[in-house]
Every structure is written in structure tokens, then in C-alpha cells.
Coordinates of C-alpha atoms in Angstrom, one line a residue:
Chain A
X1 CA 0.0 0.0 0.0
X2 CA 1.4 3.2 -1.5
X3 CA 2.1 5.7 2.3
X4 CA 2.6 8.8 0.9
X5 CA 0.8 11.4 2.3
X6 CA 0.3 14.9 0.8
X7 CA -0.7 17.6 3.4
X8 CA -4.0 19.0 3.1
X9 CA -2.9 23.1 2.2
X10 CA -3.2 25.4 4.7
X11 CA -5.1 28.0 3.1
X12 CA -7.7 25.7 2.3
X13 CA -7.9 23.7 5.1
X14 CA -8.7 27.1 6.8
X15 CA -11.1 27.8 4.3
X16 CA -13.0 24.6 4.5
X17 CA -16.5 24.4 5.2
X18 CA -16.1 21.4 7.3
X19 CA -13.1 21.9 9.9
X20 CA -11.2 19.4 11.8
X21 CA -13.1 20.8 15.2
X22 CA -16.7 20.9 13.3
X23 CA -15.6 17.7 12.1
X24 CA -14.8 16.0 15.4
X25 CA -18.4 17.4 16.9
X26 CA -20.3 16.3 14.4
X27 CA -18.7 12.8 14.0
X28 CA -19.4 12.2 17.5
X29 CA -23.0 13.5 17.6
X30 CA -23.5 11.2 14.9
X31 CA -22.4 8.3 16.3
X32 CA -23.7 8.9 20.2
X33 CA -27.1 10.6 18.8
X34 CA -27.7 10.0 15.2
X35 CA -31.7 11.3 15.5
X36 CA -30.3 14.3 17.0
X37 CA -27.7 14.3 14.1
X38 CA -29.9 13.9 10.9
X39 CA -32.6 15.4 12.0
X40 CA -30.4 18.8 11.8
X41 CA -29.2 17.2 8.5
X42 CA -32.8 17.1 7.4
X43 CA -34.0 20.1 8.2
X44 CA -31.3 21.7 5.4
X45 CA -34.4 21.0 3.3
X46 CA -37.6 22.7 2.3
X47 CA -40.3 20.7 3.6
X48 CA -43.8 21.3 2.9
X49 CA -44.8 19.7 6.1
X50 CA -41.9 19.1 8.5
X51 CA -41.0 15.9 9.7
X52 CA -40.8 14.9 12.9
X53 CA -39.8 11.4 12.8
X54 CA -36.3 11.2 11.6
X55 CA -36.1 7.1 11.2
X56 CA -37.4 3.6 11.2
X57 CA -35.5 0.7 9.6
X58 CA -35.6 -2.8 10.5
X59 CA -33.2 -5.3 8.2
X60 CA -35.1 -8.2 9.9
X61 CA -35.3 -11.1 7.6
X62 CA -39.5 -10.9 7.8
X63 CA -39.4 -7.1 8.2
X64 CA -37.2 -5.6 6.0
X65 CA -38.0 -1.5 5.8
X66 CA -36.4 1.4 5.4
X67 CA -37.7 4.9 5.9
X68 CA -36.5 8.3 6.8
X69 CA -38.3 11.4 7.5
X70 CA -41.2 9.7 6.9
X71 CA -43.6 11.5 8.4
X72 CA -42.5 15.0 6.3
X73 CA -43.9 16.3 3.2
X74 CA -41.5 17.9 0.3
X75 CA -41.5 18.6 -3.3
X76 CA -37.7 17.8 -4.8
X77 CA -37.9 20.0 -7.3
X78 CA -38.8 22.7 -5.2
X79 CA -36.1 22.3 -3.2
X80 CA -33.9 22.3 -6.3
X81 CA -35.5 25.3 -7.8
X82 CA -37.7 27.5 -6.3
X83 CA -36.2 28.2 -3.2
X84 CA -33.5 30.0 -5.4
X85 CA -35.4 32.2 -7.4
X86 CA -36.2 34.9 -5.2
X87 CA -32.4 35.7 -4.3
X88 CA -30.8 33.9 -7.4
X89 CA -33.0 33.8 -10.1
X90 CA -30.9 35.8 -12.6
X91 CA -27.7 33.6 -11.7
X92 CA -26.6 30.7 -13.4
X93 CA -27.4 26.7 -12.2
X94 CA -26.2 25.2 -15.5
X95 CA -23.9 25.5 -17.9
X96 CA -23.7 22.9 -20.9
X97 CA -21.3 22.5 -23.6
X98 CA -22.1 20.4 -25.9
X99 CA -20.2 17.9 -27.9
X100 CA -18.8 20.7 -29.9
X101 CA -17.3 22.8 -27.8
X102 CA -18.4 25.7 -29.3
X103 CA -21.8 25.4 -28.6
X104 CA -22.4 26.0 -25.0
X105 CA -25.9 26.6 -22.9
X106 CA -26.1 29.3 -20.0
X107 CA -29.0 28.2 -17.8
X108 CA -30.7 30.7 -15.1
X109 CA -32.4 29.1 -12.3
X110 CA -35.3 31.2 -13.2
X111 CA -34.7 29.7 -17.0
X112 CA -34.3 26.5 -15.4
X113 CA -37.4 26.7 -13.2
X114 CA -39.5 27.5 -16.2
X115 CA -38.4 24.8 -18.4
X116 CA -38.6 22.8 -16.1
X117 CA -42.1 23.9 -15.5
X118 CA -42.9 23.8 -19.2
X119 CA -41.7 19.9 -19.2
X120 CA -44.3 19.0 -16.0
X121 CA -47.2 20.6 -18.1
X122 CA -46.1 18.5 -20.8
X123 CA -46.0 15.2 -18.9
X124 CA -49.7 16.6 -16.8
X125 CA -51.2 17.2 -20.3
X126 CA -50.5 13.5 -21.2
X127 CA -51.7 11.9 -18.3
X128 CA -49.0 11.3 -16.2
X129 CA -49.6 11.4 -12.5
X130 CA -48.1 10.8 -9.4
X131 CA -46.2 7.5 -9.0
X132 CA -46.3 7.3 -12.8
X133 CA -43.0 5.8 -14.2
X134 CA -41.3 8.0 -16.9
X135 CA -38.2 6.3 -19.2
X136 CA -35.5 8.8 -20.1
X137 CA -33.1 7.5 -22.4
X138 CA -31.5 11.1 -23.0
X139 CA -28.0 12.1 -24.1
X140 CA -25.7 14.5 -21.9
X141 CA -28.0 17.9 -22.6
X142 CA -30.3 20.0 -20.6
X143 CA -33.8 18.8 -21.1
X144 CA -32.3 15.0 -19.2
X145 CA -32.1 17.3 -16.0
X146 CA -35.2 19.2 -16.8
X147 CA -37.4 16.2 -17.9
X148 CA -36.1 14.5 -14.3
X149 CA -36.7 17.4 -12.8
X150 CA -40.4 17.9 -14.4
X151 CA -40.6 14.4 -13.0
X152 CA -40.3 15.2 -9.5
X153 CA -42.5 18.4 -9.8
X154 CA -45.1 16.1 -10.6
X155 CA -44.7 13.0 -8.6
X156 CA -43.6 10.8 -11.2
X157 CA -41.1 8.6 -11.1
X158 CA -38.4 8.5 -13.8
X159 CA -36.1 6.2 -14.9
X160 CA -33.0 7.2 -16.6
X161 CA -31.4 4.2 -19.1
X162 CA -28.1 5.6 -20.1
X163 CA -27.9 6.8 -23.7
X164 CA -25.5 4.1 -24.6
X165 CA -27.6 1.5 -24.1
X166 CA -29.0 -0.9 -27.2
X167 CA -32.9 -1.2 -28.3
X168 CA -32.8 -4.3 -26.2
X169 CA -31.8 -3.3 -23.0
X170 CA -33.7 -0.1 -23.1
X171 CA -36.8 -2.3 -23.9
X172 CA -36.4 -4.4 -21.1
X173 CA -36.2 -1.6 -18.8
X174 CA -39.1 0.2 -20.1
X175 CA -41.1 -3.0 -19.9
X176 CA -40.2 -3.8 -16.2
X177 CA -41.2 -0.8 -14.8
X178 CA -44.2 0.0 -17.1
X179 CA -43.3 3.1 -18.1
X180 CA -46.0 5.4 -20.1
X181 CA -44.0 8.3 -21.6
X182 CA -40.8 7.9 -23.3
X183 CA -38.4 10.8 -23.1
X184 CA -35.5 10.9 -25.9
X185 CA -33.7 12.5 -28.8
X186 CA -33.4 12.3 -32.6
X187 CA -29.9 11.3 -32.0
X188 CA -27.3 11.7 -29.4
X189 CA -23.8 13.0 -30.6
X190 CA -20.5 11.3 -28.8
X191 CA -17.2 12.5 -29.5
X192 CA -18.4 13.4 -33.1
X193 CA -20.1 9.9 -33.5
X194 CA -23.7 10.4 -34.1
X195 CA -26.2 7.7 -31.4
X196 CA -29.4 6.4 -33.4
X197 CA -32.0 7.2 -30.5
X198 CA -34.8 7.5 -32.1
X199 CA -34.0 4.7 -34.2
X200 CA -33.2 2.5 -31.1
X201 CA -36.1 3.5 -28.8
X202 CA -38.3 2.3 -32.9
X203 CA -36.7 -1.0 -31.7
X204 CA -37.2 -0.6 -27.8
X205 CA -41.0 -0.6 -28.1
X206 CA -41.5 -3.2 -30.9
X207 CA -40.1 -5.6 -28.1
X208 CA -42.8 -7.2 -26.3
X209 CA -44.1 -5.9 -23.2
X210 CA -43.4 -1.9 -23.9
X211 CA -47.1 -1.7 -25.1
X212 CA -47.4 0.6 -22.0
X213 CA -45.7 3.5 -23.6
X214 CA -48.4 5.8 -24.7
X215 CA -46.1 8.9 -26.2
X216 CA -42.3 9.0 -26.9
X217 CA -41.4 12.7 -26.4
X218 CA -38.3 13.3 -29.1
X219 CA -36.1 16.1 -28.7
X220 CA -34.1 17.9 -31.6
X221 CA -30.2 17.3 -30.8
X222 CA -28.6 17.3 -34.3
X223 CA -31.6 17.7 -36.7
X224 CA -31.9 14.5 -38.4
X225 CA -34.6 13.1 -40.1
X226 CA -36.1 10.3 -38.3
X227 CA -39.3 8.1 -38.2
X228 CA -42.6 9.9 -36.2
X229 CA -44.8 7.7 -35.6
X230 CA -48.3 9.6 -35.1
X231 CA -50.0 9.5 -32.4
X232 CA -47.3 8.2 -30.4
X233 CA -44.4 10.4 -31.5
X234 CA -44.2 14.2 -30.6
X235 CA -41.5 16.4 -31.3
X236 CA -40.6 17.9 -27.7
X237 CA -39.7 21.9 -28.6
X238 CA -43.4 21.2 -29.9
X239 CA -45.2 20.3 -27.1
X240 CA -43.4 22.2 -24.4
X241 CA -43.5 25.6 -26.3
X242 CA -47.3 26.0 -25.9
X243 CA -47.2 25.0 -22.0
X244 CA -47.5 27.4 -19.0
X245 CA -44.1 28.3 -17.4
X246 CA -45.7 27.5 -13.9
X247 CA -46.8 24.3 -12.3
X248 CA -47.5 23.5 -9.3
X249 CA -45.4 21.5 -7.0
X250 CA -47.3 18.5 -5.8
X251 CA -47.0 17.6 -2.2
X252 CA -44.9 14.6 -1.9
X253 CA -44.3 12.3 0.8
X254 CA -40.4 12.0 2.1
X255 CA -41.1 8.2 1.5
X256 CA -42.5 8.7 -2.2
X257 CA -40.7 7.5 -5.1
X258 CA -38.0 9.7 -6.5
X259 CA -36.5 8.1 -9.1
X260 CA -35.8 4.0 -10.6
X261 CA -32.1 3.2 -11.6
X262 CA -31.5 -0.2 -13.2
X263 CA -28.3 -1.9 -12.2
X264 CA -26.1 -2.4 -14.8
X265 CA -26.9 -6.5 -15.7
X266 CA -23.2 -7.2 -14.6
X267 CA -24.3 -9.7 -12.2
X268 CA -27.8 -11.0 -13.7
X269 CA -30.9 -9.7 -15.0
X270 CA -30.7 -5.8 -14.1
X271 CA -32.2 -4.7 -11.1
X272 CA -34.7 -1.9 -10.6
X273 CA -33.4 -0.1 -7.8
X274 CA -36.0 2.4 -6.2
X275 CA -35.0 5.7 -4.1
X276 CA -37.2 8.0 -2.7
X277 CA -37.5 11.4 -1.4
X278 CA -36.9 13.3 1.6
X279 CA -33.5 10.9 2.5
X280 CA -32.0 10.9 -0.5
X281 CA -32.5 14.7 -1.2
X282 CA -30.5 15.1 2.3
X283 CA -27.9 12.7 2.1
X284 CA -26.9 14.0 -1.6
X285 CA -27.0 17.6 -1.0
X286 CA -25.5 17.2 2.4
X287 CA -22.8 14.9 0.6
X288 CA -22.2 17.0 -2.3
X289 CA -21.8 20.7 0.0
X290 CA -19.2 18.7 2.4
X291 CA -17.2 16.3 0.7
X292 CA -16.8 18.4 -2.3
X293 CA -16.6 21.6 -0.5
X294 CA -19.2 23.5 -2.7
X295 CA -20.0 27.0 -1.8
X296 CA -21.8 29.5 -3.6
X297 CA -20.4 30.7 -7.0
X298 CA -17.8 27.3 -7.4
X299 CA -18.5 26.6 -11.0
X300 CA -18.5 22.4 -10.3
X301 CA -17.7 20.4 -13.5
X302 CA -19.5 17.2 -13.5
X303 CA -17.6 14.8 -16.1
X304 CA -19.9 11.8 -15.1
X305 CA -23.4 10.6 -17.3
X306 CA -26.4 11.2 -15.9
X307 CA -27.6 7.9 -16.8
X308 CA -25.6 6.7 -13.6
X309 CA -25.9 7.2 -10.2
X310 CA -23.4 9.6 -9.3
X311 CA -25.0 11.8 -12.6
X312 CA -27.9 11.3 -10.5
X313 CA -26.6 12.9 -6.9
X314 CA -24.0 14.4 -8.0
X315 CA -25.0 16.6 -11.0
X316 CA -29.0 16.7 -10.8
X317 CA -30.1 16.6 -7.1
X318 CA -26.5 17.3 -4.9
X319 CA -25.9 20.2 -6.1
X320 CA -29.0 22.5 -6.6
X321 CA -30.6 22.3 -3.0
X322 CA -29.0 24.9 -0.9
X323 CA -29.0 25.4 2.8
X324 CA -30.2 28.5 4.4
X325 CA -27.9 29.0 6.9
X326 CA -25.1 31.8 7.0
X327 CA -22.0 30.7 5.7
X328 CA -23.0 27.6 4.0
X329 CA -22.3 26.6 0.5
X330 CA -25.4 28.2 -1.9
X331 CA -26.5 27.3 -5.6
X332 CA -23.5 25.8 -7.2
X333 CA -22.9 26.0 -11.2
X334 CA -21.9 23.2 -12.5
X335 CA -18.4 23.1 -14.1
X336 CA -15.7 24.3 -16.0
X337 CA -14.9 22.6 -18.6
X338 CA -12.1 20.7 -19.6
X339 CA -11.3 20.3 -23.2
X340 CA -9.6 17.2 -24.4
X341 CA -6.4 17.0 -26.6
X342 CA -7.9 17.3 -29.8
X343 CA -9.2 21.0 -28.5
X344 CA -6.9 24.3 -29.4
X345 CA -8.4 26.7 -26.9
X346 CA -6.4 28.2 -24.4
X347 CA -7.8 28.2 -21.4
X348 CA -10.2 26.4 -19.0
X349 CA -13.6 28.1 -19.8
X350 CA -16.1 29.3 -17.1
X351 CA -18.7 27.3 -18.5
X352 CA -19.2 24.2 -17.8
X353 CA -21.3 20.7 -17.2
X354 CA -23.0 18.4 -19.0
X355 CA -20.6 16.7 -21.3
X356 CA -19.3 14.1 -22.8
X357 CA -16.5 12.6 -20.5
X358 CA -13.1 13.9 -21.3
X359 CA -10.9 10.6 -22.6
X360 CA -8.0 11.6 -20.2
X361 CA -9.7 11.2 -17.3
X362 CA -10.2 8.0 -16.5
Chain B
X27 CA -1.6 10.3 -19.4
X28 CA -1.1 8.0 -22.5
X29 CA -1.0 11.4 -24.9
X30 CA 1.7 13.3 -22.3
X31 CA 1.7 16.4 -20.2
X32 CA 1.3 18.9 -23.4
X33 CA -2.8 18.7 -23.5
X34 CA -3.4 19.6 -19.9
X35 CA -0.5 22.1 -20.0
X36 CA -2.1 23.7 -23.0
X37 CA -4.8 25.3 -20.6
X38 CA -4.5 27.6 -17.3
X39 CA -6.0 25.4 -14.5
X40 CA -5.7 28.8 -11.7
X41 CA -9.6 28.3 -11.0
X42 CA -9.5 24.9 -10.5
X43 CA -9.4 23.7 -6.5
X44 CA -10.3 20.6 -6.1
X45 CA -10.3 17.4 -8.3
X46 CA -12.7 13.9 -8.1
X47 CA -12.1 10.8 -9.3
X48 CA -14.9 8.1 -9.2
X49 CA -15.2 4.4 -10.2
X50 CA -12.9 2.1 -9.9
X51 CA -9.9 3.2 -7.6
X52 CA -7.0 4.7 -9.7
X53 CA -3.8 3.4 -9.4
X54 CA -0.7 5.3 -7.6
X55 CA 0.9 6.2 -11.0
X56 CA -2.6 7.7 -12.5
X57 CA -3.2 9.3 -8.7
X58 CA 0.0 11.1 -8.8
X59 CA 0.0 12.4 -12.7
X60 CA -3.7 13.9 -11.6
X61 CA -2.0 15.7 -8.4
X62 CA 0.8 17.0 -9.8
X63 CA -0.1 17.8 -13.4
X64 CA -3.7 17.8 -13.5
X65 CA -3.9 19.6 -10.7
X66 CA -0.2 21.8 -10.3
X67 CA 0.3 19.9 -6.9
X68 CA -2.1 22.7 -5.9
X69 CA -5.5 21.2 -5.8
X70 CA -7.3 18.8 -3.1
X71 CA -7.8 15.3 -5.1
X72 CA -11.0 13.8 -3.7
X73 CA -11.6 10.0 -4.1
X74 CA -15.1 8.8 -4.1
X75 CA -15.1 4.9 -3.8
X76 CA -16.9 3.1 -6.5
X77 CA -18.6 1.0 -3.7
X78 CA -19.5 3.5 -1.8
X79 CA -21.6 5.3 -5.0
X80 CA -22.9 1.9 -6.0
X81 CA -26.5 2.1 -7.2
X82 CA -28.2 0.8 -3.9
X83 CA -26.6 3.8 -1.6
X84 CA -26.5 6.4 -4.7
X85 CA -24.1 9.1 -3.0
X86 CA -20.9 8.8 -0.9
X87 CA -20.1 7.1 1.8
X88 CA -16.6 6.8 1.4
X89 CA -14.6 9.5 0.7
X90 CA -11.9 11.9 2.1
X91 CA -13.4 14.8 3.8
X92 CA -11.3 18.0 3.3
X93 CA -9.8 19.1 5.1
X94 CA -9.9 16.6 7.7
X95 CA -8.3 13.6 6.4
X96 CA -4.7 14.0 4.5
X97 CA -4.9 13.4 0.6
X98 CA -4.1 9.9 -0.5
X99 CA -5.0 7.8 -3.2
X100 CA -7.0 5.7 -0.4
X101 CA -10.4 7.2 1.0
X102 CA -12.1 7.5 4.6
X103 CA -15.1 6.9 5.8
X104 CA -17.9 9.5 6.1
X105 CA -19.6 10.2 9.1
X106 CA -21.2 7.4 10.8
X107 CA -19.7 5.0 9.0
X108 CA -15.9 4.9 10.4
X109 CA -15.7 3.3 13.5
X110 CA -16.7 -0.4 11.8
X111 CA -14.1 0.3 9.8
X112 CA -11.5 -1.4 11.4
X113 CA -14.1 -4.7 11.7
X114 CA -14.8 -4.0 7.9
X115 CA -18.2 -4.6 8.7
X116 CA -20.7 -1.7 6.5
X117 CA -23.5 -3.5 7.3
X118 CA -24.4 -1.4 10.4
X119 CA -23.1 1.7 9.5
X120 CA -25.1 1.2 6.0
X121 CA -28.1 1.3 7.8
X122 CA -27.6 4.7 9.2
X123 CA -27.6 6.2 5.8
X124 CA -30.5 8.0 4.6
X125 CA -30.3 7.6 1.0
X126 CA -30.1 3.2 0.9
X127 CA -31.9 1.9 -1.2
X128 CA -36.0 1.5 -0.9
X129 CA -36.7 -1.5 -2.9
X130 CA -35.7 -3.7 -5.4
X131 CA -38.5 -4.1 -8.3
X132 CA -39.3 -7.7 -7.7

């Protein structure tokens, strides 16, 4: 095991949100009272209707249950919107670049809010209620954090299959979790290499057991010409142009469904792995502000795909929640980005998140 | 690494404080190159452990906290987490974790 230990600088160990004193109190509190502990945690959120239960699990073999805060009511997307755009409205919660680096996105959370807004009338409009599962099978652009997002507003749960995927394996998803709506793209663009979406969701839902999808939703990314199926198939600048840019946040339970996440297939037939509300929206927001450090106006470059879970926490719900609290980390852009060796700018650009993954990195 | 020091160099990395890595745990070689060139020896590296992000738990809780733990190219625990540590049993400490997992879709 490689020793070597490189001291942690001093002037931004001083800096640090979390110091070694804050540290050592809170460790302990957490250990000695850990209801005491989270429910400060928890109450970093919004909640509707305020919990005061912090948490029952069991892991016994007849009575397996996990719940936290369970008594509270929240809205997620609230808590990643709304509660920013009274005193941060004009300022920006995402920047994307897109696969061409050239073309970049400067989102407002007021801009965001709205979209986002537009996206929930959308999915309303066609039925979808609470508890309603939602496939996304988006590439690394704005409308996969709006539509999970508009999700969330809503109640419904969605289920992100990572662009990459093949017809098959997005078919199997959507079929397992009986989705209704179909959220995707013409085609995705990767490192110049152009992703049939459209074309593979066509083969997704000819697969049996996807009869359940009512409407694929198909958003423009490059422009290409591909097969609409009426009245299935909807363009989404369409549909979302013509909807209100408010929607109401529906009361949720902390235990309520958030989101579904298949596991890979590595080990077996792939896994529909549930999360819900109020916990996860604490854990990842407290996670993201203290591990990462993340105070207000750190642009935060996520290199990661959405499509797995640490897109999930750690660019969607992590970052845009924001405590209230003096001196705590605020509304975080995402990232600068990085721009691999076949790029000839010179210099880091403020801008920032939702990209492909450099090649160098890992 | 494989394409040399000259793409990373070609850009001013001044704003940048800290650096992640996630996934699968680098290896010393890779962990070093990100410190000092990557990041100018300047930046904190953060580590997130690929089990500890797994799909079932969905956010970290293994990771160094700055500044509390020294930078390495091995991780700590997070909060309630460390003192099984040294008994390697996560089962307990799992439990205290607000974000585990609901259900599995049966």
C-alpha cells in the first residue's frame, strides 16, 4: 500500500467548510445521537410539512423496511428550484457544452425553473400522475435534468437508461417498470459519432411488453430526419413551447418514489433499484456541500453521465438544494470545462457541465 | 496520461481547487500524474469509492473529507460509517444512511 501522504494546504484547510473541530463534533454527535444528528441534517431542506420522525429501519429477515423522515412532506424539485429564485434567479445553475465545444448553454435558475415547468405541463397534459413511471433515455443535454426534474415536480417517477444503451436493453427496462412516456432525442452525438436514439427507442417498443408507452417525447439534438410515428411520436420543442411556465409542486411524501435506476446487468438480470424522497434529497445535498466543499459561485464540472448514479446525486439533485444557513455553501454551477487534446483553446472556460467525459480522465 | 503532459498544460488550470475521481480506484501512477499535473500539486484530489456510489446507496459514503483527512490515493469513511471500519463490517453503518436503497423491483 502506497504511504505517501500529501498535506492537506493550509489556506484551504482554513477555508473549509467542514473543519477538523466541526468535524470532530459532528462525527461524534452522529455516532452517540444520530436522531439528534440527521434530524439537523434534514432540516437543510424545504419541507412542505416538517418531519418529525427522523427514522425507522428494520433489516429483519420478515421485516425488511427502510424509511426516513417519513412522516414530512417535500416537493424535490422545489427544493432544487424554487427556493433559489427569489435571491438567485438571474444567476446561473447550469452550464452545458455540448459535444462541440463551441456550442455552450447558459442556464438561469429562473430559466431552469421555467423549463422545467414547461416539461411538467407536458407530462400533466398526457396523463401522467403521481407515482407514474417515466423512461428517459437522453444524451448529456439540458432537457435529461429538466425532464427528471419535471418528474419530480409532478410526482412521477423516472427512470433514466443511459444513452449508450442498445434497443434491447432499453426495452427491457421500459417494460419492467411500465413506463408510459418515453423521453428521448433524434440522436445523441458522442465525441463526433452520431447515437441512433430515435431509431433505437423504434426498436425498444416493438419488443414485447413496452405496449405501455403511450407517447415518446423526441427532442431535436442534431436535426436529423427520423421516423414519427403519429400518435405516439411528438417532437418535444413542440409540445413544451405551448405550455404554461408555472406548475404546481405536488406535495410529496419524504417516502414517495423519487426516481428508478436499473443496475447495470453485470451480475444477472438488471435490477430496478427504487429511491425515494426526503433521505436521498439530504444525504446527496449534504454529501455534495461537504465532501466536495461546494460553496456559492464554485462553477462544479460534472464529467460523469447522468444515466448513472453519481449523474444522479452528483450533478442533478447534490448540487441544486442549498442550505439556508449563513456561511453555508449556496447554488452551485456546475463546471468548468475541460477540453480534451484534440481541442486548441487556451484556457479552462467558465462554462461548464453536462458533457461528454473527457478521454483523459479515467 | 497516454497522450503526455502537453494537452493539460495547453490550458491555465488557476480556478480549479479541487479534483474527483470516481469508479474504480485509480492506481498510484494515475493518482500522482492527476496531483501534480492535473492539478499543479495545488488542488485537493477527492476520491469517491466506487462501492460506496454503488446504485443501492446512490451518494458517498466513502470519501476523504477536506480538510480533515490527509490526501491519499485511499479514502475515509464518512460520518457514521468509520468506527466499523476497522471490523470491515458496512453492514451497520449502511443502515444509518438516509439515502439506501428502498426497494428492489421484484
Amino acid at each position: 500500500m502506497n504511504k505517501l501522504l500529501y498535506p492537506i494546504p493550509a489556506t484551504f484547510a482554513a477555508a473549509a467548510q467542514v473543519r477538523r473541530l466541526d468535524y470532530e463534533q459532528m462525527y461524534a454527535q452522529s455516532v452517540e445521537d444520530p436522531d439528534r444528528f440527521w434530524r439537523g441534517i434534514g432540516r437543510r431542506l424545504d419541507w412542505i410539512k416538517d418531519f418529525s420522525r427522523v427514522k425507522d429501519t428494520s433489516f429483519a429477515d420478515q421485516d425488511c423496511h427502510v424509511r426516513w423522515f417519513y412522516d414530512g412532506k417535500l416537493n424535490v424539485a422545489s427544493n432544487c428550484l424554487d427556493r433559489h429564485l427569489e435571491t438567485r434567479g438571474d444567476k446561473t445553475a447550469i452550464i452545458w457544452e455540448g459535444d462541440d465545444p463551441d456550442v455552450a448553454e447558459y442556464i438561469s435558475y429562473r430559466e431552469l425553473y421555467e423549463r422545467v415547468c414547461q416539461c411538467a405541463n407536458v407530462l400533466k397534459s398526457l396523463g401522467v400522475g403521481k407515482g407514474d413511471r417515466v423512461t428517459i433515455y437522453l444524451p448529456m443535454i439540458p432537457e435529461i435534468a429538466i425532464a427528471m426534474l419535471a418528474c419530480a415536480r409532478i410526482g412521477a417517477v423516472h427512470s433514466v437508461v443511459f444513452a449508450g444503451f442498445s434497443s434491447e436493453a432499453l426495452g427491457s427496462r421500459i417494460a419492467d417498470c411500465g413506463s408510459t412516456i418515453l423521453i428521448t432525442a433524434d440522436e445523441g452525438l458522442r465525441g463526433g459519432k452520431r447515437v441512433p436514439l430515435k431509431h433505437n427507442v423504434d426498436g425498444a417498443l416493438s419488443i414485447e411488453g413496452t405496449e405501455c408507452v403511450k407517447h415518446v417525447l423526441v427532442v431535436r439534438r442534431t436535426g436529423a430526419t427520423v421516423p414519427m410515428y403519429a400518435p405516439r411520436d411528438c417532437w418535444y420543442d413542440e409540445v413544451v413551447a405551448t405550455q404554461a411556465k408555472s406548475c404546481p409542486a405536488a406535495v410529496m411524501d419524504a417516502e414517495d418514489p423519487l426516481f428508478i435506476l436499473y443496475t447495470s446487468g453485470s451480475t444477472g438480470q438488471p435490477k430496478g433499484v427504487l429511491h425515494t424522497s426526503g433521505g436521498y434529497l439530504v444525504y446527496a445535498a449534504f454529501t455534495h456541500q461537504t465532501v466536495f466543499d461546494l460553496r456559492e459561485d464554485d462553477i462544479y464540472w460534472a464529467t460523469a453521465d447522468i444515466g448513472w448514479v453519481t449523474g444522479h446525486s452528483y450533478i442533478v439533485y447534490g448540487r441544486l438544494p442549498t442550505v439556508r444557513r449563513r456561511s453555508c455553501s449556496r447554488a452551485f454551477r456546475p463546471t468548468p470545462t475541460w477540453v480534451d487534446s484534440g481541442r486548441s483553446s487556451t484556457s479552462i472556460r467558465s462554462r461548464y457541465c453536462i458533457r461528454r467525459p473527457p478521454r483523459f480522465v479515467r | 496520461m497516454r497522450e503526455g503532459e502537453r494537452p493539460v498544460n495547453a490550458w491555465s488550470r488557476k480556478s480549479l481547487r479541487l479534483l474527483g475521481s470516481v469508479g474504480e480506484p485509480i492506481n498510484p501512477e494515475a493518482w500522482e500524474w492527476y496531483h501534480h499535473v492535473v492539478g499543479d500539486d495545488r488542488c485537493v484530489v477527492l476520491r469517491l469509492a466506487d462501492d460506496a456510489t454503488a446504485v443501492e446507496i446512490v451518494a458517498v459514503i466513502e470519501s476523504h473529507l477536506v480538510p480533515v483527512h490527509a490526501r491519499d490515493a485511499f479514502p475515509s469513511l464518512f460520518f457514521p460509517i468509520a468506527p466499523h471500519r476497522e471490523t470491515n463490517d458496512l453492514q451497520f453503518p449502511v443502515k444509518m444512511i438516509s439515502t439506501l436503497t428502498s426497494a428492489v423491483l421484484a
